[in-house]
Amino acid sequence: MAATNIDLGETAAIPARDDAPPTRYAWYVAALLSLAHLVSFIDRFVMGLVLQPMRETFGLTDAQLGLLHGVAFALLYAAAGIPLGRLADIRSRRIIIACGLCVWSLATAACGLAGSFGELFTFRLLVGVGEAALVPAAISLLSAYFARAHIGRAISLFTMGASLGKTTALIGGAALLAVLTPHGVTLLGSHVLPWQGVFLGAALLGLVLVPLIFTIVEPARTVPPRETRLVDALRHMRSYLKAYGFHIAAACSSVLLIQAFGAWSPAYFARERGFSVVDAGYVVGAAALVAGPLGHICGGWSVDRLTRLGIAGPALTVMIAGMALSIPSALLLTTLPDGFGPIAAFVILMFAISATAGPCLAGLQAMTPAEHRGAVISVYMCIMTLIAVGLGPLIVGFASDHLASDGGSLGLALTAVAATVACVGIVAALFGRSAAAQIAKPT
């Protein structure tokens, strides 16, 4: 029976031609990987909901909170990403994902038991190690199951899991925080603060998902795994350095915007718009729930559509549009008077930056031969994590601490970071479009 399943999976995983329609099983795999991405972003972003109570518990500065949310997660995520990406090219991708799930879920639970800034920093490092296993292995699987003409939507479904994960972290975390706030929680005879209980609840979801990952059939590879090496992938990237360099620069700018607003939006609404921590979680989560998935769907559909039309650099074209729209929406978010206006601006902002998430990965996949995709994605994830995930929340926190002294500087920091980073990303994407068009279609 096992052999039969593998045969079916291998057949489904190798499209007969570039425009072959995906099978139902391929969409099942994409949905399951999207669910894993959702869980990973719950564990990554649930800290954004409880930054304020954590700050009060340990007496932290905004810069320290930025270190916890960004740098602590990013350091080992980036360091582990390249070897794990190489493993995705030569070993079972579903086992890599399942092991990563276990590590990051247990580390998230440990964050809920931390008693100091140092312990929180250490456990966030381990969350990063576990989550580094997911993206290279998942993109490699999706590239095996989906033909080039349909990969944009598949990858956008995967990245939509990230958007929904942030939303679930905010709405579900806020609901759990509201339940726990009156009484807290007792674990093994010890009293746990409400914000710590939120971490423990988030960790359970990943452990439940692990058995489902083993329902994914590991597809056959078009190139024998040991015929490729990491150095071959790096040589391919060096051969097209302009295309990869500009694409990664634009993608890092896009992801930095996503990380910065994902980390600080709840604190912004709580601190400068007068919401409670719970209500801020509900508002930000609901806005992201409406706009995030719509942005991912539109972004993926647009990439596939522009690809079929023969537009040069379709992924970068979509990224330019999303980052351009993020600038005025961020400005309106932080300058409009209290009421519905800032929330509407936040919805537009979430749509704009969410639409760029899928193209960041789809554009890389389109430039990269199948035998190098895990390694190339891992190199990209390493660079992107250090720059965007690590520095995004930290830059906003640092700017908030230093731009003003009246406590109203977080909105100014978000606006300044959004405008600067989006402009850098747009310029890089414009240069990258022509360079990407010169790369021969990968096999």
XYZ file of C-alpha atoms in Angstrom:
443
model
C 0.000 0.000 0.000
C 2.813 2.379 0.851
C 4.432 1.805 -2.530
C 1.154 2.547 -4.286
C 0.797 5.830 -2.461
C 4.319 6.866 -3.367
C 3.765 6.064 -7.020
C 0.623 8.186 -7.069
C 2.394 10.992 -5.287
C 5.348 10.899 -7.652
C 3.059 10.959 -10.672
C 1.142 13.910 -9.266
C 4.333 15.703 -8.324
C 5.867 15.861 -11.802
C 3.769 18.024 -14.156
C 3.858 16.793 -17.736
C 4.385 20.289 -19.156
C 4.834 23.850 -17.972
C 1.089 24.613 -18.079
C -0.182 21.264 -16.725
C -3.035 21.888 -14.257
C -2.347 20.879 -10.645
C -4.050 17.821 -9.178
C -6.377 17.869 -6.185
C -3.684 16.146 -4.150
C -1.245 18.909 -5.073
C -3.674 21.478 -3.669
C -4.022 19.323 -0.530
C -0.250 19.454 -0.071
C -0.257 23.220 -0.647
C -3.049 23.686 1.903
C -1.279 21.545 4.501
C 1.987 23.422 4.029
C 0.046 26.673 4.313
C -1.344 25.410 7.620
C 2.185 24.694 8.835
C 3.168 28.220 7.801
C 0.142 29.533 9.704
C 1.239 27.754 12.886
C 4.810 28.989 12.503
C 3.626 32.588 12.284
C 1.361 32.179 15.297
C 4.403 31.166 17.317
C 6.515 33.905 15.738
C 4.052 36.802 16.093
C 2.161 36.012 19.277
C 4.934 37.947 21.017
C 3.763 41.089 19.197
C 0.438 40.891 21.028
C 2.029 40.745 24.480
C 4.913 43.207 24.030
C 3.241 45.689 26.368
C 2.640 43.269 29.295
C 6.123 41.803 28.772
C 7.539 45.315 28.931
C 5.759 45.895 32.244
C 6.774 42.517 33.706
C 10.488 42.817 33.009
C 10.882 46.613 32.721
C 12.120 46.469 29.129
C 12.769 49.280 26.642
C 11.308 49.313 23.123
C 14.757 48.489 21.759
C 14.914 45.375 23.973
C 11.445 44.358 22.805
C 12.627 44.808 19.220
C 15.613 42.565 19.986
C 13.322 39.845 21.314
C 10.843 40.029 18.456
C 13.396 40.407 15.667
C 17.083 39.789 16.324
C 16.672 36.912 18.791
C 14.464 35.058 16.320
C 16.563 35.923 13.290
C 20.069 34.999 14.450
C 19.820 31.208 14.450
C 17.019 31.219 11.853
C 19.511 32.679 9.421
C 22.424 30.499 10.567
C 20.417 27.272 10.330
C 18.642 28.164 7.098
C 21.409 27.312 4.609
C 22.263 23.819 5.920
C 18.561 23.036 6.308
C 17.935 24.289 2.760
C 20.658 22.017 1.466
C 19.056 19.117 3.362
C 15.775 19.937 1.598
C 17.516 19.240 -1.724
C 18.819 15.803 -0.689
C 16.673 14.437 2.190
C 13.012 13.879 3.010
C 11.341 17.270 3.098
C 8.358 16.150 5.160
C 10.660 14.824 7.915
C 12.583 18.099 7.928
C 9.310 20.036 8.330
C 8.002 17.719 11.064
C 11.212 18.015 13.088
C 11.158 21.787 12.731
C 7.567 21.885 13.964
C 8.506 20.015 17.128
C 11.472 22.266 17.880
C 9.743 25.619 17.383
C 6.586 24.530 19.243
C 8.514 23.378 22.312
C 10.612 26.558 22.239
C 7.445 28.679 22.102
C 6.155 26.862 25.171
C 9.467 27.599 26.883
C 8.963 31.331 26.184
C 5.835 31.081 28.284
C 7.887 29.766 31.200
C 10.729 32.301 30.924
C 11.586 34.345 33.970
C 13.939 36.958 32.535
C 14.967 38.820 29.404
C 17.914 36.467 28.960
C 15.727 33.364 29.051
C 13.257 34.881 26.605
C 16.120 35.723 24.242
C 17.467 32.166 24.420
C 14.121 30.530 23.733
C 13.420 32.891 20.838
C 16.710 31.748 19.326
C 15.379 28.176 19.411
C 12.076 29.219 17.832
C 14.141 30.576 14.958
C 16.093 27.324 14.564
C 12.900 25.284 14.269
C 11.151 27.612 11.844
C 14.211 27.735 9.580
C 13.331 24.191 8.491
C 9.964 25.071 6.957
C 10.274 27.456 4.008
C 13.067 25.823 1.924
C 11.516 22.366 2.267
C 7.991 23.655 1.594
C 8.942 25.662 -1.510
C 10.862 22.664 -2.840
C 7.768 20.486 -2.387
C 5.470 23.026 -4.045
C 7.836 23.353 -6.997
C 7.635 19.574 -7.442
C 3.830 19.464 -7.327
C 3.001 22.565 -9.410
C 3.925 23.530 -12.971
C 5.510 26.927 -13.631
C 2.277 28.489 -14.917
C 0.495 27.768 -11.624
C 3.257 28.147 -9.049
C 2.389 31.771 -8.239
C -0.976 30.831 -6.773
C 0.458 27.820 -4.941
C 3.179 29.866 -3.281
C 0.705 32.641 -2.465
C -1.513 30.056 -0.767
C 1.539 29.060 1.260
C 2.385 32.666 2.178
C -1.294 33.324 2.956
C -0.786 30.904 5.834
C 1.702 33.388 7.262
C -0.837 36.210 7.046
C -3.541 34.102 8.662
C -1.029 33.004 11.292
C -0.418 36.605 12.323
C -4.178 37.168 12.391
C -4.776 34.057 14.485
C -1.974 35.050 16.851
C -3.673 38.399 17.397
C -7.347 37.406 17.548
C -6.898 34.003 19.175
C -4.175 35.308 21.461
C -6.343 38.271 22.459
C -9.270 35.963 23.236
C -7.043 33.690 25.328
C -5.512 36.703 27.062
C -8.993 37.989 27.912
C -9.899 34.615 29.453
C -6.672 34.346 31.438
C -6.363 37.969 32.597
C -8.795 37.782 35.561
C -7.151 34.742 37.145
C -4.025 33.735 35.246
C -3.240 30.049 34.997
C -1.643 27.482 37.286
C 0.776 24.992 35.733
C 2.359 22.210 37.799
C 1.582 24.133 40.956
C 3.126 27.408 39.731
C 1.213 30.570 38.854
C 1.724 31.697 35.245
C 0.971 35.242 34.120
C -1.739 35.685 31.440
C 0.764 36.679 28.723
C 2.817 33.573 29.510
C -0.285 31.410 29.154
C -0.738 32.775 25.624
C 2.648 31.319 24.628
C 1.727 27.927 26.090
C -1.564 27.857 24.184
C 0.140 28.759 20.905
C 2.688 25.955 21.316
C 0.033 23.239 21.431
C -1.114 23.882 17.852
C 2.218 22.921 16.293
C 2.481 19.656 18.191
C -1.011 18.658 17.007
C -0.045 19.339 13.387
C 3.036 17.083 13.310
C 1.185 13.806 12.460
C -0.566 15.461 9.500
C 2.763 16.390 7.916
C 3.477 12.670 7.494
C 0.471 12.348 5.165
C 2.478 14.240 2.510
C 3.934 11.914 -0.118
C 7.594 12.699 -0.744
C 7.737 13.265 -4.541
C 10.398 11.926 -6.870
C 13.156 14.377 -7.747
C 13.876 15.277 -11.370
C 17.621 15.358 -10.591
C 19.311 12.692 -8.403
C 19.980 14.521 -5.117
C 23.679 13.739 -4.771
C 24.459 15.142 -8.223
C 24.022 18.671 -6.895
C 26.031 20.638 -4.337
C 25.549 23.869 -2.441
C 28.468 25.382 -4.321
C 26.654 24.685 -7.614
C 23.655 26.667 -6.399
C 25.909 29.533 -5.335
C 27.617 29.497 -8.750
C 24.232 29.726 -10.441
C 23.348 32.741 -8.298
C 26.708 34.353 -9.049
C 26.141 33.857 -12.782
C 23.003 35.989 -12.524
C 24.144 38.233 -9.690
C 22.249 41.328 -10.837
C 18.943 39.497 -11.103
C 19.280 37.740 -7.753
C 20.787 40.762 -6.027
C 18.072 43.221 -7.014
C 15.313 40.680 -6.412
C 16.574 39.871 -2.920
C 16.985 43.576 -2.117
C 13.396 44.278 -3.168
C 12.115 41.219 -1.312
C 13.973 42.188 1.865
C 12.388 45.638 1.718
C 8.947 44.123 1.293
C 9.373 41.613 4.113
C 10.834 44.266 6.416
C 7.592 46.222 6.055
C 5.580 43.098 6.839
C 7.700 42.320 9.900
C 7.768 45.871 11.238
C 4.003 46.379 11.100
C 3.315 42.819 12.213
C 5.437 43.347 15.309
C 4.366 46.838 16.296
C 0.777 47.381 15.101
C -0.875 46.001 18.274
C 1.406 48.127 20.461
C 0.720 51.162 18.254
C -3.066 50.860 18.590
C -2.758 50.205 22.328
C -0.268 52.975 23.062
C -1.267 55.777 20.688
C -4.883 55.048 19.758
C -6.131 54.283 23.270
C -7.103 50.629 22.807
C -6.624 48.005 25.488
C -4.123 45.264 24.653
C -6.982 42.811 24.059
C -8.979 45.239 21.886
C -5.848 46.154 19.918
C -5.346 42.452 19.176
C -8.918 42.127 17.970
C -8.765 45.237 15.766
C -5.396 44.464 14.179
C -6.258 40.779 13.794
C -9.647 41.452 12.213
C -8.189 43.996 9.797
C -5.451 41.563 8.792
C -7.999 38.758 8.443
C -9.915 40.779 5.872
C -6.990 42.241 3.949
C -4.208 39.672 4.333
C -5.691 36.688 2.460
C -7.132 38.986 -0.211
C -3.684 40.492 -0.749
C -2.025 37.078 -1.015
C -4.629 35.827 -3.497
C -4.398 38.951 -5.647
C -0.612 38.899 -5.552
C -0.369 35.264 -6.637
C -3.039 35.630 -9.324
C -1.318 38.740 -10.664
C 2.050 36.976 -10.950
C 0.507 34.049 -12.863
C -1.447 36.435 -15.094
C 1.568 38.624 -15.918
C 3.634 35.479 -16.562
C 1.137 34.245 -19.150
C 1.130 37.705 -20.765
C 4.922 37.575 -21.110
C 5.573 40.615 -18.886
C 9.224 40.920 -17.841
C 9.783 40.393 -14.113
C 6.133 39.657 -13.194
C 6.890 39.058 -9.519
C 8.854 42.293 -9.181
C 6.097 44.207 -10.973
C 3.576 43.100 -8.358
C 6.029 43.953 -5.567
C 6.461 47.487 -6.949
C 2.716 48.065 -6.905
C 2.326 46.735 -3.355
C 5.174 48.790 -1.886
C 4.016 51.936 -3.698
C 0.558 51.587 -2.129
C 2.052 50.985 1.327
C 3.531 54.490 1.578
C 0.324 56.589 1.569
C -1.601 53.991 3.576
C 1.067 54.002 6.329
C 0.985 57.793 6.400
C -2.801 57.815 6.737
C -2.665 55.141 9.457
C -0.512 57.290 11.701
C -1.888 60.769 10.911
C -5.662 60.438 10.613
C -7.662 61.350 13.734
C -9.049 58.600 15.964
C -12.017 56.723 14.558
C -12.619 54.525 11.541
C -10.011 56.249 9.350
C -6.858 54.715 10.861
C -8.427 51.243 10.827
C -9.396 51.609 7.149
C -5.862 52.777 6.343
C -4.471 49.762 8.188
C -6.671 47.429 6.114
C -5.301 48.969 2.896
C -1.756 48.712 4.228
C -2.204 45.013 5.101
C -3.557 44.326 1.605
C -0.653 46.146 -0.049
C 2.185 44.446 1.822
C 0.486 41.021 1.832
C 0.259 41.120 -1.976
C 4.066 41.248 -2.135
C 4.733 38.171 0.022
C 4.059 35.445 -2.561
C 5.943 37.203 -5.387
C 9.065 37.407 -3.201
C 9.347 33.603 -3.312
C 7.685 32.989 -6.688
C 10.182 35.256 -8.435
C 13.110 33.309 -6.995
C 11.545 29.989 -7.952
C 11.122 31.159 -11.546
C 14.835 31.998 -11.833
C 16.164 28.816 -10.240
C 16.639 25.285 -11.625
C 14.787 22.574 -9.717
C 17.924 20.951 -8.293
C 19.005 24.189 -6.580
C 15.708 25.545 -5.258
C 16.090 24.434 -1.657
C 19.615 25.860 -1.426
C 18.767 29.128 -3.208
C 15.650 29.674 -1.098
C 17.706 29.034 2.045
C 20.349 31.591 0.985
C 17.565 34.083 0.369
C 15.949 33.246 3.717
C 19.279 33.749 5.495
C 19.795 37.204 3.993
C 16.162 38.208 4.330
C 15.965 37.029 7.937
C 19.014 38.965 9.072
C 17.927 42.153 7.307
C 14.126 42.118 7.403
C 13.103 39.870 10.289
C 16.029 40.765 12.509
C 16.251 44.493 11.865
C 12.642 45.394 11.028
C 11.183 45.345 14.562
C 14.477 46.614 16.027
C 14.665 49.644 13.708
C 11.140 50.696 14.626
C 11.809 50.182 18.339
C 15.084 52.104 18.184
C 13.467 54.934 16.228
C 10.572 55.054 18.681
C 12.984 55.401 21.617
C 14.921 58.251 19.988
C 12.621 60.213 17.646
C 10.586 61.809 20.443
C 10.444 61.947 24.208
C 6.725 62.523 24.737
C 5.624 58.883 24.384
C 4.012 59.526 21.010
C 6.862 58.444 18.793
C 5.814 54.938 17.696
C 3.557 56.190 14.899
C 6.277 58.541 13.657
C 8.774 55.678 13.686
C 6.455 53.402 11.705
C 5.793 56.097 9.103
C 9.469 56.942 8.648
C 10.494 53.302 8.324
C 7.655 52.517 5.887
C 8.439 55.432 3.551
C 12.196 54.850 3.526
C 12.129 51.084 3.109
C 9.384 51.073 0.475
C 11.285 53.566 -1.676
C 14.448 51.446 -1.479
C 12.451 48.349 -2.430
C 10.766 50.007 -5.396
C 14.090 51.202 -6.826
C 15.632 47.725 -6.436
C 12.622 46.078 -8.091
C 12.734 48.470 -11.040
C 16.387 47.595 -11.694
C 15.680 43.923 -11.117
C 12.918 43.534 -13.709
C 15.189 43.762 -16.736
C 17.905 41.623 -15.125
C 15.433 38.856 -14.242
C 14.122 38.723 -17.830
C 17.595 37.750 -19.069
C 17.702 34.485 -17.123
C 16.886 31.417 -19.196
C 13.906 29.453 -17.988
C 15.092 26.843 -15.472
C 14.585 23.147 -16.034
